[in-house]
Amino acid sequence: MKKVIECNYRLLDCGEFEKLEQIGEVIIRRPALQATWKQKLGNDIWKHYHAKFDQAKNIWTNVPDGKLPYFEFNNLTFELRLSPNRQIGIFPEQLINWQWLREVISQATRPLNILNGFAYTGVSTLISSTKGTSLTHIDASSSSVNWAKQNCRLSNLENNNIRWIVDDIITFLSREVKRGSVYDGIILDPPAFGHGKKGAIWKIGRDLPKLMKLVDKLLSNNPEFIILSCHDKNYKHHELQDELIKLQRLKNGKIETIDLTIESETGNNLTAGKCARWKK
Ligand SMILES: C[S@@+](CC[C@H](N)C(=O)[O-])C[C@H]1O[C@@H](n2cnc3c(N)ncnc32)[C@H](O)[C@@H]1O
C-alpha cells in the first residue's frame, strides 16, 4: 500500500510564464518559463500574493513582513528563503522522486550507503536519511550546505549519519574513486550550468558523461537505486535513460523515465524537468 504524502505545498495555478504557489498560509508568485499557456484562475486571485519575483527588475518586489512558513514534508521541516535567483529552497517538481525515494529506502533490508550530488538544501538527503543509512551530501555552494544543515537540525536528524561536503562534484567523486568508496544508492540532479568550487564551471552537456563514468566506478556490487534528473529542456528522456543503461552494475531491475510534473487543482500542471531512475 502506498504511504500517504503529507506536505503543505500547493501549485494554485500557472500560465503566462508565471506560477502561483502556496506554502502553508503564504502565497508566492514567481516566473515559470515553461508555462506558455493561459492562466486559469482570474486576476482577482493572482493579485493576492505575499511575495512576488519581478522578472523585469530581477528582484523580489514584495517580501512578507514576518518569517516565511516552513515547507513540511511528512515529518521533515525545511526553511524557505527568497533567494536572488528566484528560488525558494525547494524544487517541488521533485515530489514524485521524494515519494519514490521514501518507498525504496523503507523497503531496503540492509544499511545503505547513499550519495546525493548537487544536493542544494538537502530535501532528498533528509528524506533518504534513516537510522540505517549513511548519507554523503555534496554541493559546491557552502551557503547551500549550511542551509541543508539547518534543515537537518529543524527536522531533528542531527544524530543521523550524514557527511556534509562542500566541493565540486567531479573533484570530489574522482577522489572517492581513488579511495575505493562505493555507494548503494545515488541521487543526481545536475543543473544545466553551475559553479563548482574555486571557479570550476559545470556544464551539463560537457560534464555529464565524465560524471557518469565516475558514477559507474562508485556503484557497489549490489546497488539499490539511482536517480538522474535534470531541468535542462534540451535533455530528452532517452538521453538520461542512455546514461543509466551504460552503468555496468545495474544488471537486473528496471529503468523508468518520468516527467517531473507538479499537479495543480486548476489542471494547469507544470512539467519542470525530466528524470530516469532505476531500482533493483
Ligand atoms: C538544481 S539545484 C539541485 C536541486 C536539488 N537536487 C533539490 O532537489 O533540492 C543545483 C545545485 O547544484 C549545485 N552545483 C552546481 N554546480 C556544481 C558542481 N560543479 N559541483 C557540485 N554542486 C554543484 C548548486 O550549488 C545547486 O545547489
PDB file of C-alpha atoms and ligand atoms in Angstrom:
ATOM      1  CA  MET A   1       0.000   0.000   0.000  1.00  0.00           C
ATOM      2  CA  LYS A   2       1.343   3.475  -0.918  1.00  0.00           C
ATOM      3  CA  LYS A   3       2.119   5.713   2.053  1.00  0.00           C
ATOM      4  CA  VAL A   4       0.192   8.969   2.076  1.00  0.00           C
ATOM      5  CA  ILE A   5       2.344  12.036   1.442  1.00  0.00           C
ATOM      6  CA  GLU A   6       1.704  14.929   3.773  1.00  0.00           C
ATOM      7  CA  CYS A   7       3.049  18.237   2.559  1.00  0.00           C
ATOM      8  CA  ASN A   8       1.984  21.879   2.825  1.00  0.00           C
ATOM      9  CA  TYR A   9       2.828  22.866  -0.773  1.00  0.00           C
ATOM     10  CA  ARG A  10       0.211  23.515  -3.495  1.00  0.00           C
ATOM     11  CA  LEU A  11       0.566  24.792  -7.033  1.00  0.00           C
ATOM     12  CA  LEU A  12      -2.519  27.021  -7.258  1.00  0.00           C
ATOM     13  CA  ASP A  13      -2.139  27.835 -10.961  1.00  0.00           C
ATOM     14  CA  CYS A  14       0.451  28.547 -13.619  1.00  0.00           C
ATOM     15  CA  GLY A  15       0.424  30.152 -17.052  1.00  0.00           C
ATOM     16  CA  GLU A  16       1.617  33.196 -18.959  1.00  0.00           C
ATOM     17  CA  PHE A  17       5.196  32.384 -17.806  1.00  0.00           C
ATOM     18  CA  GLU A  18       4.384  32.543 -14.093  1.00  0.00           C
ATOM     19  CA  LYS A  19       3.377  30.214 -11.271  1.00  0.00           C
ATOM     20  CA  LEU A  20       1.291  30.860  -8.167  1.00  0.00           C
ATOM     21  CA  GLU A  21       2.269  28.650  -5.252  1.00  0.00           C
ATOM     22  CA  GLN A  22       1.029  28.258  -1.696  1.00  0.00           C
ATOM     23  CA  ILE A  23       3.158  27.028   1.172  1.00  0.00           C
ATOM     24  CA  GLY A  24       1.328  26.976   4.475  1.00  0.00           C
ATOM     25  CA  GLU A  25      -0.585  30.259   4.535  1.00  0.00           C
ATOM     26  CA  VAL A  26       1.806  32.146   2.246  1.00  0.00           C
ATOM     27  CA  ILE A  27       1.260  32.658  -1.496  1.00  0.00           C
ATOM     28  CA  ILE A  28       4.251  33.172  -3.769  1.00  0.00           C
ATOM     29  CA  ARG A  29       4.139  34.391  -7.378  1.00  0.00           C
ATOM     30  CA  ARG A  30       7.258  33.822  -9.471  1.00  0.00           C
ATOM     31  CA  PRO A  31       8.398  33.142 -13.036  1.00  0.00           C
ATOM     32  CA  ALA A  32       7.816  29.757 -14.706  1.00  0.00           C
ATOM     33  CA  LEU A  33       9.178  29.924 -18.216  1.00  0.00           C
ATOM     34  CA  GLN A  34       7.692  26.533 -19.115  1.00  0.00           C
ATOM     35  CA  ALA A  35       4.127  27.827 -18.519  1.00  0.00           C
ATOM     36  CA  THR A  36       3.383  29.044 -22.035  1.00  0.00           C
ATOM     37  CA  TRP A  37      -0.399  28.621 -21.732  1.00  0.00           C
ATOM     38  CA  LYS A  38      -3.185  30.833 -20.301  1.00  0.00           C
ATOM     39  CA  GLN A  39      -3.715  31.148 -16.557  1.00  0.00           C
ATOM     40  CA  LYS A  40      -6.947  29.516 -15.348  1.00  0.00           C
ATOM     41  CA  LEU A  41      -7.530  31.485 -12.155  1.00  0.00           C
ATOM     42  CA  GLY A  42      -8.630  35.111 -12.551  1.00  0.00           C
ATOM     43  CA  ASN A  43      -6.597  38.234 -11.844  1.00  0.00           C
ATOM     44  CA  ASP A  44      -8.540  38.653  -8.549  1.00  0.00           C
ATOM     45  CA  ILE A  45      -6.745  35.504  -7.285  1.00  0.00           C
ATOM     46  CA  TRP A  46      -3.369  36.101  -8.968  1.00  0.00           C
ATOM     47  CA  LYS A  47      -3.063  39.587  -7.452  1.00  0.00           C
ATOM     48  CA  HIS A  48      -3.310  38.268  -3.902  1.00  0.00           C
ATOM     49  CA  TYR A  49       0.202  37.100  -3.110  1.00  0.00           C
ATOM     50  CA  HIS A  50       2.539  37.645  -0.174  1.00  0.00           C
ATOM     51  CA  ALA A  51       5.755  37.644  -2.242  1.00  0.00           C
ATOM     52  CA  LYS A  52       6.410  38.204  -5.918  1.00  0.00           C
ATOM     53  CA  PHE A  53       9.536  37.875  -8.017  1.00  0.00           C
ATOM     54  CA  ASP A  54       9.502  40.611 -10.663  1.00  0.00           C
ATOM     55  CA  GLN A  55      11.170  39.213 -13.744  1.00  0.00           C
ATOM     56  CA  ALA A  56      11.722  42.576 -15.431  1.00  0.00           C
ATOM     57  CA  LYS A  57      13.510  44.037 -12.386  1.00  0.00           C
ATOM     58  CA  ASN A  58      15.048  40.663 -11.427  1.00  0.00           C
ATOM     59  CA  ILE A  59      14.185  41.158  -7.739  1.00  0.00           C
ATOM     60  CA  TRP A  60      11.610  40.123  -5.160  1.00  0.00           C
ATOM     61  CA  THR A  61       9.249  43.097  -5.096  1.00  0.00           C
ATOM     62  CA  ASN A  62       7.015  42.041  -2.223  1.00  0.00           C
ATOM     63  CA  VAL A  63       8.547  40.436   0.787  1.00  0.00           C
ATOM     64  CA  PRO A  64       6.316  39.387   3.677  1.00  0.00           C
ATOM     65  CA  ASP A  65       6.985  41.169   6.979  1.00  0.00           C
ATOM     66  CA  GLY A  66       7.032  38.087   9.130  1.00  0.00           C
ATOM     67  CA  LYS A  67       9.037  34.916   8.723  1.00  0.00           C
ATOM     68  CA  LEU A  68       8.172  32.649   5.793  1.00  0.00           C
ATOM     69  CA  PRO A  69       6.479  29.402   6.788  1.00  0.00           C
ATOM     70  CA  TYR A  70       8.460  26.181   6.776  1.00  0.00           C
ATOM     71  CA  PHE A  71       7.971  23.677   3.981  1.00  0.00           C
ATOM     72  CA  GLU A  72       6.761  20.498   5.688  1.00  0.00           C
ATOM     73  CA  PHE A  73       7.075  17.104   4.045  1.00  0.00           C
ATOM     74  CA  ASN A  74       5.845  14.281   6.256  1.00  0.00           C
ATOM     75  CA  ASN A  75       7.747  14.891   9.493  1.00  0.00           C
ATOM     76  CA  LEU A  76      10.587  16.851   7.875  1.00  0.00           C
ATOM     77  CA  THR A  77      10.942  20.638   8.059  1.00  0.00           C
ATOM     78  CA  PHE A  78      12.680  22.945   5.574  1.00  0.00           C
ATOM     79  CA  GLU A  79      13.383  26.648   5.803  1.00  0.00           C
ATOM     80  CA  LEU A  80      12.261  28.783   2.853  1.00  0.00           C
ATOM     81  CA  ARG A  81      14.184  31.854   1.739  1.00  0.00           C
ATOM     82  CA  LEU A  82      13.505  34.249  -1.124  1.00  0.00           C
ATOM     83  CA  SER A  83      16.808  33.882  -2.976  1.00  0.00           C
ATOM     84  CA  PRO A  84      18.100  36.384  -5.559  1.00  0.00           C
ATOM     85  CA  ASN A  85      17.987  33.645  -8.227  1.00  0.00           C
ATOM     86  CA  ARG A  86      14.162  33.443  -7.723  1.00  0.00           C
ATOM     87  CA  GLN A  87      14.442  30.058  -5.943  1.00  0.00           C
ATOM     88  CA  ILE A  88      12.929  29.460  -2.529  1.00  0.00           C
ATOM     89  CA  GLY A  89      14.862  26.469  -1.214  1.00  0.00           C
ATOM     90  CA  ILE A  90      12.804  23.592  -2.597  1.00  0.00           C
ATOM     91  CA  PHE A  91      12.131  22.215  -6.081  1.00  0.00           C
ATOM     92  CA  PRO A  92       8.547  20.903  -5.720  1.00  0.00           C
ATOM     93  CA  GLU A  93       8.710  19.125  -9.094  1.00  0.00           C
ATOM     94  CA  GLN A  94      10.857  16.574  -7.235  1.00  0.00           C
ATOM     95  CA  LEU A  95       7.872  15.491  -5.094  1.00  0.00           C
ATOM     96  CA  ILE A  96       7.411  12.411  -7.284  1.00  0.00           C
ATOM     97  CA  ASN A  97      11.044  11.413  -6.636  1.00  0.00           C
ATOM     98  CA  TRP A  98      10.876  12.183  -2.913  1.00  0.00           C
ATOM     99  CA  GLN A  99       7.919   9.829  -2.616  1.00  0.00           C
ATOM    100  CA  TRP A 100       9.726   7.133  -4.643  1.00  0.00           C
ATOM    101  CA  LEU A 101      12.895   7.527  -2.550  1.00  0.00           C
ATOM    102  CA  ARG A 102      10.965   7.067   0.691  1.00  0.00           C
ATOM    103  CA  GLU A 103       9.422   3.873  -0.612  1.00  0.00           C
ATOM    104  CA  VAL A 104      12.687   2.443  -1.983  1.00  0.00           C
ATOM    105  CA  ILE A 105      14.570   3.214   1.228  1.00  0.00           C
ATOM    106  CA  SER A 106      11.862   1.930   3.552  1.00  0.00           C
ATOM    107  CA  GLN A 107      11.801  -1.362   1.612  1.00  0.00           C
ATOM    108  CA  ALA A 108      15.585  -1.908   1.837  1.00  0.00           C
ATOM    109  CA  THR A 109      16.536  -4.758   4.123  1.00  0.00           C
ATOM    110  CA  ARG A 110      20.153  -3.675   4.784  1.00  0.00           C
ATOM    111  CA  PRO A 111      22.035  -0.476   5.713  1.00  0.00           C
ATOM    112  CA  LEU A 112      22.524   1.652   2.593  1.00  0.00           C
ATOM    113  CA  ASN A 113      25.378   3.980   1.729  1.00  0.00           C
ATOM    114  CA  ILE A 114      23.860   6.826  -0.321  1.00  0.00           C
ATOM    115  CA  LEU A 115      25.322   9.741  -2.283  1.00  0.00           C
ATOM    116  CA  ASN A 116      23.302  12.889  -3.024  1.00  0.00           C
ATOM    117  CA  GLY A 117      25.083  15.095  -5.576  1.00  0.00           C
ATOM    118  CA  PHE A 118      24.040  18.695  -6.405  1.00  0.00           C
ATOM    119  CA  ALA A 119      22.204  18.362  -3.130  1.00  0.00           C
ATOM    120  CA  TYR A 120      21.212  22.058  -2.575  1.00  0.00           C
ATOM    121  CA  THR A 121      19.176  22.455   0.652  1.00  0.00           C
ATOM    122  CA  GLY A 122      19.055  18.748   1.347  1.00  0.00           C
ATOM    123  CA  VAL A 123      15.453  17.653   0.784  1.00  0.00           C
ATOM    124  CA  SER A 124      16.493  14.370  -0.880  1.00  0.00           C
ATOM    125  CA  THR A 125      19.283  13.937   1.685  1.00  0.00           C
ATOM    126  CA  LEU A 126      16.932  14.162   4.652  1.00  0.00           C
ATOM    127  CA  ILE A 127      14.243  12.032   3.013  1.00  0.00           C
ATOM    128  CA  SER A 128      16.852   9.314   2.432  1.00  0.00           C
ATOM    129  CA  SER A 129      18.361   9.576   5.889  1.00  0.00           C
ATOM    130  CA  THR A 130      17.243   6.949   8.400  1.00  0.00           C
ATOM    131  CA  LYS A 131      18.940   5.315  11.364  1.00  0.00           C
ATOM    132  CA  GLY A 132      20.151   2.639   8.941  1.00  0.00           C
ATOM    133  CA  THR A 133      21.552   4.780   6.119  1.00  0.00           C
ATOM    134  CA  SER A 134      24.834   6.646   5.656  1.00  0.00           C
ATOM    135  CA  LEU A 135      24.436   9.779   3.550  1.00  0.00           C
ATOM    136  CA  THR A 136      27.032  11.798   1.684  1.00  0.00           C
ATOM    137  CA  HIS A 137      25.576  15.200   0.773  1.00  0.00           C
ATOM    138  CA  ILE A 138      27.637  17.172  -1.729  1.00  0.00           C
ATOM    139  CA  ASP A 139      27.162  20.651  -3.162  1.00  0.00           C
ATOM    140  CA  ALA A 140      29.675  23.233  -4.386  1.00  0.00           C
ATOM    141  CA  SER A 141      27.934  26.070  -2.548  1.00  0.00           C
ATOM    142  CA  SER A 142      28.841  26.420   1.138  1.00  0.00           C
ATOM    143  CA  SER A 143      25.723  28.523   1.794  1.00  0.00           C
ATOM    144  CA  SER A 144      23.511  25.749   0.365  1.00  0.00           C
ATOM    145  CA  VAL A 145      25.263  23.146   2.521  1.00  0.00           C
ATOM    146  CA  ASN A 146      24.813  25.346   5.614  1.00  0.00           C
ATOM    147  CA  TRP A 147      21.134  25.743   4.710  1.00  0.00           C
ATOM    148  CA  ALA A 148      20.837  21.951   4.381  1.00  0.00           C
ATOM    149  CA  LYS A 149      22.450  21.507   7.820  1.00  0.00           C
ATOM    150  CA  GLN A 150      19.921  23.965   9.227  1.00  0.00           C
ATOM    151  CA  ASN A 151      17.118  21.873   7.662  1.00  0.00           C
ATOM    152  CA  CYS A 152      18.673  18.794   9.259  1.00  0.00           C
ATOM    153  CA  ARG A 153      18.513  20.463  12.694  1.00  0.00           C
ATOM    154  CA  LEU A 154      14.918  21.625  12.104  1.00  0.00           C
ATOM    155  CA  SER A 155      13.997  18.058  11.173  1.00  0.00           C
ATOM    156  CA  ASN A 156      15.703  16.668  14.304  1.00  0.00           C
ATOM    157  CA  LEU A 157      18.014  14.409  12.306  1.00  0.00           C
ATOM    158  CA  GLU A 158      21.361  15.724  13.618  1.00  0.00           C
ATOM    159  CA  ASN A 159      22.198  12.337  15.095  1.00  0.00           C
ATOM    160  CA  ASN A 160      21.814  10.531  11.774  1.00  0.00           C
ATOM    161  CA  ASN A 161      24.874   9.561   9.778  1.00  0.00           C
ATOM    162  CA  ILE A 162      25.230  12.414   7.238  1.00  0.00           C
ATOM    163  CA  ARG A 163      28.531  13.623   5.790  1.00  0.00           C
ATOM    164  CA  TRP A 164      28.339  17.243   4.551  1.00  0.00           C
ATOM    165  CA  ILE A 165      30.722  18.031   1.675  1.00  0.00           C
ATOM    166  CA  VAL A 166      31.314  21.418   0.021  1.00  0.00           C
ATOM    167  CA  ASP A 167      33.156  20.613  -3.194  1.00  0.00           C
ATOM    168  CA  ASP A 168      32.980  20.411  -6.943  1.00  0.00           C
ATOM    169  CA  ILE A 169      31.284  17.127  -7.748  1.00  0.00           C
ATOM    170  CA  ILE A 170      33.840  15.920 -10.309  1.00  0.00           C
ATOM    171  CA  THR A 171      36.759  16.735  -7.984  1.00  0.00           C
ATOM    172  CA  PHE A 172      35.142  15.025  -5.008  1.00  0.00           C
ATOM    173  CA  LEU A 173      33.990  11.914  -6.855  1.00  0.00           C
ATOM    174  CA  SER A 174      37.396  11.485  -8.530  1.00  0.00           C
ATOM    175  CA  ARG A 175      38.867  11.393  -5.015  1.00  0.00           C
ATOM    176  CA  GLU A 176      36.192   8.935  -3.878  1.00  0.00           C
ATOM    177  CA  VAL A 177      37.115   6.584  -6.763  1.00  0.00           C
ATOM    178  CA  LYS A 178      40.797   6.712  -5.716  1.00  0.00           C
ATOM    179  CA  ARG A 179      39.795   5.943  -2.114  1.00  0.00           C
ATOM    180  CA  GLY A 180      37.775   2.923  -3.297  1.00  0.00           C
ATOM    181  CA  SER A 181      34.465   4.257  -1.872  1.00  0.00           C
ATOM    182  CA  VAL A 182      31.239   2.690  -3.141  1.00  0.00           C
ATOM    183  CA  TYR A 183      27.548   3.626  -2.847  1.00  0.00           C
ATOM    184  CA  ASP A 184      24.341   1.563  -2.885  1.00  0.00           C
ATOM    185  CA  GLY A 185      22.159   4.488  -3.940  1.00  0.00           C
ATOM    186  CA  ILE A 186      22.965   7.632  -5.923  1.00  0.00           C
ATOM    187  CA  ILE A 187      20.847  10.769  -6.457  1.00  0.00           C
ATOM    188  CA  LEU A 188      21.955  13.284  -9.109  1.00  0.00           C
ATOM    189  CA  ASP A 189      20.101  16.437 -10.113  1.00  0.00           C
ATOM    190  CA  PRO A 190      22.641  18.411 -12.149  1.00  0.00           C
ATOM    191  CA  PRO A 191      21.832  21.954 -13.261  1.00  0.00           C
ATOM    192  CA  ALA A 192      22.351  22.950 -16.915  1.00  0.00           C
ATOM    193  CA  PHE A 193      25.061  25.306 -15.762  1.00  0.00           C
ATOM    194  CA  GLY A 194      26.648  25.863 -12.381  1.00  0.00           C
ATOM    195  CA  HIS A 195      29.687  26.936 -10.419  1.00  0.00           C
ATOM    196  CA  GLY A 196      31.875  24.388  -8.723  1.00  0.00           C
ATOM    197  CA  LYS A 197      34.454  25.328  -6.089  1.00  0.00           C
ATOM    198  CA  LYS A 198      37.444  27.523  -6.970  1.00  0.00           C
ATOM    199  CA  GLY A 199      35.898  28.864 -10.189  1.00  0.00           C
ATOM    200  CA  ALA A 200      35.211  25.463 -11.772  1.00  0.00           C
ATOM    201  CA  ILE A 201      32.267  25.644 -14.170  1.00  0.00           C
ATOM    202  CA  TRP A 202      29.715  22.843 -14.536  1.00  0.00           C
ATOM    203  CA  LYS A 203      28.127  22.435 -17.988  1.00  0.00           C
ATOM    204  CA  ILE A 204      25.755  19.511 -18.270  1.00  0.00           C
ATOM    205  CA  GLY A 205      26.396  18.813 -21.990  1.00  0.00           C
ATOM    206  CA  ARG A 206      30.140  18.727 -21.471  1.00  0.00           C
ATOM    207  CA  ASP A 207      30.411  17.255 -17.966  1.00  0.00           C
ATOM    208  CA  LEU A 208      27.593  14.718 -17.527  1.00  0.00           C
ATOM    209  CA  PRO A 209      29.394  11.902 -19.430  1.00  0.00           C
ATOM    210  CA  LYS A 210      32.503  12.498 -17.256  1.00  0.00           C
ATOM    211  CA  LEU A 211      30.357  12.385 -14.119  1.00  0.00           C
ATOM    212  CA  MET A 212      28.600   9.176 -15.152  1.00  0.00           C
ATOM    213  CA  LYS A 213      31.960   7.431 -15.768  1.00  0.00           C
ATOM    214  CA  LEU A 214      32.855   8.179 -12.150  1.00  0.00           C
ATOM    215  CA  VAL A 215      29.407   7.016 -11.009  1.00  0.00           C
ATOM    216  CA  ASP A 216      29.990   3.701 -12.826  1.00  0.00           C
ATOM    217  CA  LYS A 217      33.056   3.126 -10.658  1.00  0.00           C
ATOM    218  CA  LEU A 218      31.316   4.250  -7.481  1.00  0.00           C
ATOM    219  CA  LEU A 219      28.305   1.927  -7.556  1.00  0.00           C
ATOM    220  CA  SER A 220      28.564  -1.016  -5.168  1.00  0.00           C
ATOM    221  CA  ASN A 221      28.279  -4.611  -6.396  1.00  0.00           C
ATOM    222  CA  ASN A 222      24.699  -4.674  -5.192  1.00  0.00           C
ATOM    223  CA  PRO A 223      23.209  -1.225  -5.819  1.00  0.00           C
ATOM    224  CA  GLU A 224      19.675  -0.448  -4.680  1.00  0.00           C
ATOM    225  CA  PHE A 225      18.722   2.626  -6.767  1.00  0.00           C
ATOM    226  CA  ILE A 226      19.856   5.569  -8.855  1.00  0.00           C
ATOM    227  CA  ILE A 227      18.041   8.767  -9.841  1.00  0.00           C
ATOM    228  CA  LEU A 228      19.275  11.079 -12.605  1.00  0.00           C
ATOM    229  CA  SER A 229      17.101  14.141 -13.157  1.00  0.00           C
ATOM    230  CA  CYS A 230      17.586  17.450 -14.885  1.00  0.00           C
ATOM    231  CA  HIS A 231      15.813  20.709 -15.590  1.00  0.00           C
ATOM    232  CA  ASP A 232      17.507  21.399 -18.927  1.00  0.00           C
ATOM    233  CA  LYS A 233      14.765  21.369 -21.546  1.00  0.00           C
ATOM    234  CA  ASN A 234      17.255  20.261 -24.200  1.00  0.00           C
ATOM    235  CA  TYR A 235      17.679  16.884 -22.494  1.00  0.00           C
ATOM    236  CA  LYS A 236      15.362  14.127 -23.664  1.00  0.00           C
ATOM    237  CA  HIS A 237      14.169  11.139 -21.629  1.00  0.00           C
ATOM    238  CA  HIS A 238      16.115   8.701 -23.774  1.00  0.00           C
ATOM    239  CA  GLU A 239      19.367  10.644 -23.225  1.00  0.00           C
ATOM    240  CA  LEU A 240      19.002  10.351 -19.453  1.00  0.00           C
ATOM    241  CA  GLN A 241      17.991   6.715 -19.833  1.00  0.00           C
ATOM    242  CA  ASP A 242      21.076   6.028 -22.007  1.00  0.00           C
ATOM    243  CA  GLU A 243      23.301   7.352 -19.236  1.00  0.00           C
ATOM    244  CA  LEU A 244      21.845   4.722 -16.894  1.00  0.00           C
ATOM    245  CA  ILE A 245      21.951   1.921 -19.476  1.00  0.00           C
ATOM    246  CA  LYS A 246      25.735   2.432 -19.721  1.00  0.00           C
ATOM    247  CA  LEU A 247      26.216   1.719 -15.998  1.00  0.00           C
ATOM    248  CA  GLN A 248      27.628  -1.793 -15.726  1.00  0.00           C
ATOM    249  CA  ARG A 249      26.454  -2.535 -12.180  1.00  0.00           C
ATOM    250  CA  LEU A 250      22.752  -2.029 -12.963  1.00  0.00           C
ATOM    251  CA  LYS A 251      22.174  -5.598 -14.072  1.00  0.00           C
ATOM    252  CA  ASN A 252      18.626  -6.509 -13.163  1.00  0.00           C
ATOM    253  CA  GLY A 253      15.866  -4.165 -12.086  1.00  0.00           C
ATOM    254  CA  LYS A 254      14.144  -1.639 -14.236  1.00  0.00           C
ATOM    255  CA  ILE A 255      14.894   1.807 -15.643  1.00  0.00           C
ATOM    256  CA  GLU A 256      11.927   4.133 -15.991  1.00  0.00           C
ATOM    257  CA  THR A 257      11.725   7.657 -17.357  1.00  0.00           C
ATOM    258  CA  ILE A 258       9.291  10.212 -15.985  1.00  0.00           C
ATOM    259  CA  ASP A 259       8.424  13.883 -16.257  1.00  0.00           C
ATOM    260  CA  LEU A 260       8.884  15.968 -13.127  1.00  0.00           C
ATOM    261  CA  THR A 261       5.418  17.459 -13.031  1.00  0.00           C
ATOM    262  CA  ILE A 262       3.720  19.498 -10.315  1.00  0.00           C
ATOM    263  CA  GLU A 263      -0.010  18.987 -10.377  1.00  0.00           C
ATOM    264  CA  SER A 264      -2.341  21.927  -9.962  1.00  0.00           C
ATOM    265  CA  GLU A 265      -6.004  21.816  -8.927  1.00  0.00           C
ATOM    266  CA  THR A 266      -6.868  24.012 -11.936  1.00  0.00           C
ATOM    267  CA  GLY A 267      -5.473  21.375 -14.304  1.00  0.00           C
ATOM    268  CA  ASN A 268      -2.622  23.651 -15.364  1.00  0.00           C
ATOM    269  CA  ASN A 269       0.064  21.138 -14.391  1.00  0.00           C
ATOM    270  CA  LEU A 270       3.683  22.240 -14.653  1.00  0.00           C
ATOM    271  CA  THR A 271       6.399  19.970 -16.017  1.00  0.00           C
ATOM    272  CA  ALA A 272       9.719  21.404 -14.909  1.00  0.00           C
ATOM    273  CA  GLY A 273      12.178  18.578 -15.546  1.00  0.00           C
ATOM    274  CA  LYS A 274      12.805  15.004 -16.631  1.00  0.00           C
ATOM    275  CA  CYS A 275      14.179  12.011 -14.886  1.00  0.00           C
ATOM    276  CA  ALA A 276      15.488   8.493 -15.440  1.00  0.00           C
ATOM    277  CA  ARG A 277      15.576   6.239 -12.402  1.00  0.00           C
ATOM    278  CA  TRP A 278      16.454   2.638 -11.668  1.00  0.00           C
ATOM    279  CA  LYS A 279      15.749   0.359  -8.774  1.00  0.00           C
ATOM    280  CA  LYS A 280      16.776  -3.200  -8.106  1.00  0.00           C
TER     281      LYS A 280
HETATM  282  C1  LIG B   1      19.025  22.308  -9.348  1.00  0.00           C
HETATM  283  S1  LIG B   1      19.881  22.558  -7.836  1.00  0.00           S
HETATM  284  C2  LIG B   1      19.649  20.963  -7.183  1.00  0.00           C
HETATM  285  C3  LIG B   1      18.307  20.805  -6.510  1.00  0.00           C
HETATM  286  C4  LIG B   1      18.236  19.660  -5.516  1.00  0.00           C
HETATM  287  N1  LIG B   1      18.640  18.413  -6.116  1.00  0.00           N
HETATM  288  C5  LIG B   1      16.837  19.527  -4.913  1.00  0.00           C
HETATM  289  O1  LIG B   1      16.048  18.704  -5.377  1.00  0.00           O
HETATM  290  O2  LIG B   1      16.520  20.285  -3.991  1.00  0.00           O
HETATM  291  C6  LIG B   1      21.568  22.557  -8.364  1.00  0.00           C
HETATM  292  C7  LIG B   1      22.646  22.542  -7.247  1.00  0.00           C
HETATM  293  O3  LIG B   1      23.874  22.135  -7.853  1.00  0.00           O
HETATM  294  C8  LIG B   1      24.949  22.806  -7.207  1.00  0.00           C
HETATM  295  N2  LIG B   1      26.113  22.764  -8.108  1.00  0.00           N
HETATM  296  C9  LIG B   1      26.289  23.428  -9.274  1.00  0.00           C
HETATM  297  N3  LIG B   1      27.473  23.088  -9.848  1.00  0.00           N
HETATM  298  C10 LIG B   1      28.052  22.175  -9.016  1.00  0.00           C
HETATM  299  C11 LIG B   1      29.259  21.438  -9.063  1.00  0.00           C
HETATM  300  N4  LIG B   1      30.132  21.576 -10.052  1.00  0.00           N
HETATM  301  N5  LIG B   1      29.528  20.570  -8.066  1.00  0.00           N
HETATM  302  C12 LIG B   1      28.650  20.422  -7.032  1.00  0.00           C
HETATM  303  N6  LIG B   1      27.489  21.091  -6.934  1.00  0.00           N
HETATM  304  C13 LIG B   1      27.187  21.958  -7.916  1.00  0.00           C
HETATM  305  C14 LIG B   1      24.407  24.202  -6.938  1.00  0.00           C
HETATM  306  O4  LIG B   1      25.117  24.833  -5.896  1.00  0.00           O
HETATM  307  C15 LIG B   1      22.933  23.896  -6.593  1.00  0.00           C
HETATM  308  O5  LIG B   1      22.764  23.788  -5.197  1.00  0.00           O
END
